[in-house]
């Protein structure tokens, strides 16, 4: 299982989905992880309280890129409420070692990152892009 997960992660880091920019995004958020040297920009547009489009640009390690690629696939078209609970569920999966099997129905392919919880110094690589989206959603909701 670990090998399969590893392969999916490498594939997403080599051929990331939704990689690029959006002209005139409703939200643009940047996150950096100085520990690893990762930096990421997340572009979002919203329509009817949904994530209508999401793209990212990043420099850094395979984990940070793969996590952003998997995340954008999962969060595209989600409404604010579902997106926020999905982000919280992902955060739980990668920070709680003893958690039961991750909820694949909510987390989809991002469960390939569940093993990150065993490597505390890599957790930020996987979570930084999710934090950036959460911040964007919170800011947008209050506008
Ligand atoms: Zn990293």
mmCIF file of C-alpha atoms and ligand atoms in Angstrom:
data_model
loop_
_atom_site.group_PDB
_atom_site.id
_atom_site.type_symbol
_atom_site.label_atom_id
_atom_site.label_comp_id
_atom_site.label_asym_id
_atom_site.label_seq_id
_atom_site.Cartn_x
_atom_site.Cartn_y
_atom_site.Cartn_z
ATOM 1 C CA UNK A 1 0.000 0.000 0.000
ATOM 2 C CA UNK A 2 2.765 2.443 0.893
ATOM 3 C CA UNK A 3 4.419 1.904 -2.490
ATOM 4 C CA UNK A 4 1.192 2.615 -4.328
ATOM 5 C CA UNK A 5 0.678 5.787 -2.295
ATOM 6 C CA UNK A 6 4.256 6.821 -3.003
ATOM 7 C CA UNK A 7 3.710 6.348 -6.722
ATOM 8 C CA UNK A 8 0.556 8.487 -6.766
ATOM 9 C CA UNK A 9 2.359 11.235 -4.829
ATOM 10 C CA UNK A 10 5.284 11.215 -7.270
ATOM 11 C CA UNK A 11 2.921 11.273 -10.216
ATOM 12 C CA UNK A 12 1.078 14.326 -8.872
ATOM 13 C CA UNK A 13 4.341 16.134 -8.147
ATOM 14 C CA UNK A 14 5.670 15.466 -11.656
ATOM 15 C CA UNK A 15 2.398 16.205 -13.461
ATOM 16 C CA UNK A 16 0.453 18.439 -11.094
ATOM 17 C CA UNK A 17 -3.231 19.078 -11.787
ATOM 18 C CA UNK A 18 -4.559 22.635 -11.889
ATOM 19 C CA UNK A 19 -1.046 24.055 -12.021
ATOM 20 C CA UNK A 20 -1.023 27.650 -13.246
ATOM 21 C CA UNK A 21 -2.588 31.016 -12.555
ATOM 22 C CA UNK A 22 -6.021 32.642 -12.867
ATOM 23 C CA UNK A 23 -6.495 36.125 -14.331
ATOM 24 C CA UNK A 24 -8.322 38.372 -11.845
ATOM 25 C CA UNK A 25 -8.834 35.780 -9.100
ATOM 26 C CA UNK A 26 -11.326 36.515 -6.322
ATOM 27 C CA UNK A 27 -8.635 35.421 -3.916
ATOM 28 C CA UNK A 28 -4.891 34.968 -4.096
ATOM 29 C CA UNK A 29 -3.076 33.570 -1.114
ATOM 30 C CA UNK A 30 0.552 32.726 -0.579
ATOM 31 C CA UNK A 31 2.096 30.312 1.888
ATOM 32 C CA UNK A 32 5.712 29.617 2.625
ATOM 33 C CA UNK A 33 7.445 26.888 4.565
ATOM 34 C CA UNK A 34 10.946 28.115 5.412
ATOM 35 C CA UNK A 35 11.861 24.785 7.020
ATOM 36 C CA UNK A 36 11.780 23.050 3.654
ATOM 37 C CA UNK A 37 12.007 25.994 1.254
ATOM 38 C CA UNK A 38 8.517 25.491 -0.164
ATOM 39 C CA UNK A 39 6.433 28.358 -1.455
ATOM 40 C CA UNK A 40 2.996 28.218 -2.962
ATOM 41 C CA UNK A 41 0.406 30.570 -4.424
ATOM 42 C CA UNK A 42 -3.267 29.592 -4.585
ATOM 43 C CA UNK A 43 -5.650 31.334 -6.982
ATOM 44 C CA UNK A 44 -9.393 31.013 -6.439
ATOM 45 C CA UNK A 45 -12.600 32.199 -8.025
ATOM 46 C CA UNK A 46 -15.998 31.831 -6.379
ATOM 47 C CA UNK A 47 -19.504 31.537 -7.763
ATOM 48 C CA UNK A 48 -22.702 30.959 -5.781
ATOM 49 C CA UNK A 49 -20.705 30.171 -2.625
ATOM 50 C CA UNK A 50 -18.760 27.527 -4.474
ATOM 51 C CA UNK A 51 -15.143 27.206 -5.521
ATOM 52 C CA UNK A 52 -15.609 27.772 -9.244
ATOM 53 C CA UNK A 53 -11.924 27.559 -10.118
ATOM 54 C CA UNK A 54 -8.721 26.848 -8.230
ATOM 55 C CA UNK A 55 -5.149 26.864 -9.488
ATOM 56 C CA UNK A 56 -1.738 26.952 -7.900
ATOM 57 C CA UNK A 57 1.883 27.759 -8.540
ATOM 58 C CA UNK A 58 4.561 26.326 -6.352
ATOM 59 C CA UNK A 59 8.221 25.789 -5.834
ATOM 60 C CA UNK A 60 9.482 23.221 -3.419
ATOM 61 C CA UNK A 61 9.428 19.572 -2.535
ATOM 62 C CA UNK A 62 7.408 16.748 -4.072
ATOM 63 C CA UNK A 63 5.097 16.542 -1.049
ATOM 64 C CA UNK A 64 4.078 20.204 -1.177
ATOM 65 C CA UNK A 65 3.380 20.046 -4.902
ATOM 66 C CA UNK A 66 1.535 16.723 -4.765
ATOM 67 C CA UNK A 67 -0.580 17.895 -1.839
ATOM 68 C CA UNK A 68 -1.628 21.044 -3.718
ATOM 69 C CA UNK A 69 -2.412 19.062 -6.863
ATOM 70 C CA UNK A 70 -4.541 16.539 -4.963
ATOM 71 C CA UNK A 71 -6.224 19.315 -2.992
ATOM 72 C CA UNK A 72 -7.242 21.358 -6.038
ATOM 73 C CA UNK A 73 -8.826 18.286 -7.624
ATOM 74 C CA UNK A 74 -10.751 17.572 -4.452
ATOM 75 C CA UNK A 75 -11.924 21.115 -3.643
ATOM 76 C CA UNK A 76 -12.954 22.258 -7.132
ATOM 77 C CA UNK A 77 -16.744 22.809 -7.264
ATOM 78 C CA UNK A 78 -17.174 22.307 -3.518
ATOM 79 C CA UNK A 79 -19.345 24.787 -1.617
ATOM 80 C CA UNK A 80 -17.746 26.779 1.200
ATOM 81 C CA UNK A 81 -19.166 24.613 3.949
ATOM 82 C CA UNK A 82 -18.071 21.305 2.394
ATOM 83 C CA UNK A 83 -14.667 22.708 1.457
ATOM 84 C CA UNK A 84 -14.048 23.881 5.024
ATOM 85 C CA UNK A 85 -15.023 20.553 6.580
ATOM 86 C CA UNK A 86 -12.895 18.719 4.001
ATOM 87 C CA UNK A 87 -9.907 20.896 4.915
ATOM 88 C CA UNK A 88 -10.463 20.162 8.612
ATOM 89 C CA UNK A 89 -10.717 16.434 7.924
ATOM 90 C CA UNK A 90 -7.463 16.494 5.933
ATOM 91 C CA UNK A 91 -5.721 18.348 8.736
ATOM 92 C CA UNK A 92 -6.889 15.722 11.215
ATOM 93 C CA UNK A 93 -5.645 12.903 8.988
ATOM 94 C CA UNK A 94 -2.101 14.252 8.685
ATOM 95 C CA UNK A 95 -1.683 15.418 12.285
ATOM 96 C CA UNK A 96 -3.271 12.607 14.284
ATOM 97 C CA UNK A 97 -1.122 9.508 14.327
ATOM 98 C CA UNK A 98 -3.601 7.273 16.047
ATOM 99 C CA UNK A 99 -6.562 8.195 13.945
ATOM 100 C CA UNK A 100 -8.720 5.406 12.516
ATOM 101 C CA UNK A 101 -8.642 4.810 8.794
ATOM 102 C CA UNK A 102 -9.057 8.111 6.979
ATOM 103 C CA UNK A 103 -12.511 8.818 5.579
ATOM 104 C CA UNK A 104 -12.008 8.134 1.893
ATOM 105 C CA UNK A 105 -15.497 9.328 1.033
ATOM 106 C CA UNK A 106 -14.557 12.829 2.165
ATOM 107 C CA UNK A 107 -10.847 12.796 1.442
ATOM 108 C CA UNK A 108 -10.735 10.995 -1.903
ATOM 109 C CA UNK A 109 -7.253 10.491 -3.341
ATOM 110 C CA UNK A 110 -5.711 12.777 -0.735
ATOM 111 C CA UNK A 111 -5.595 9.752 1.608
ATOM 112 C CA UNK A 112 -2.316 8.895 -0.127
ATOM 113 C CA UNK A 113 -0.854 11.579 2.154
ATOM 114 C CA UNK A 114 -2.080 9.929 5.371
ATOM 115 C CA UNK A 115 1.387 8.545 6.163
ATOM 116 C CA UNK A 116 2.773 12.050 6.511
ATOM 117 C CA UNK A 117 1.584 11.977 10.122
ATOM 118 C CA UNK A 118 4.576 9.714 10.810
ATOM 119 C CA UNK A 119 7.006 12.406 9.631
ATOM 120 C CA UNK A 120 6.390 15.498 11.768
ATOM 121 C CA UNK A 121 8.934 17.642 9.911
ATOM 122 C CA UNK A 122 7.096 17.089 6.626
ATOM 123 C CA UNK A 123 3.561 17.819 7.860
ATOM 124 C CA UNK A 124 3.827 21.511 7.023
ATOM 125 C CA UNK A 125 4.801 20.617 3.430
ATOM 126 C CA UNK A 126 1.480 18.814 3.085
ATOM 127 C CA UNK A 127 -0.734 21.264 5.000
ATOM 128 C CA UNK A 128 0.481 24.692 3.848
ATOM 129 C CA UNK A 129 -1.669 24.858 0.710
ATOM 130 C CA UNK A 130 -4.762 23.748 2.660
ATOM 131 C CA UNK A 131 -4.188 26.509 5.211
ATOM 132 C CA UNK A 132 -3.949 29.027 2.388
ATOM 133 C CA UNK A 133 -7.327 27.964 0.970
ATOM 134 C CA UNK A 134 -8.928 27.989 4.403
ATOM 135 C CA UNK A 135 -7.735 31.561 4.889
ATOM 136 C CA UNK A 136 -9.139 32.539 1.492
ATOM 137 C CA UNK A 137 -12.520 31.016 2.308
ATOM 138 C CA UNK A 138 -12.695 32.751 5.667
ATOM 139 C CA UNK A 139 -11.769 36.113 4.192
ATOM 140 C CA UNK A 140 -14.215 35.750 1.330
ATOM 141 C CA UNK A 141 -17.095 34.688 3.582
ATOM 142 C CA UNK A 142 -16.680 37.861 5.616
ATOM 143 C CA UNK A 143 -16.776 40.147 2.594
HETATM 144 ZN ZN1 LIG B 1 8.509 20.546 1.653
#
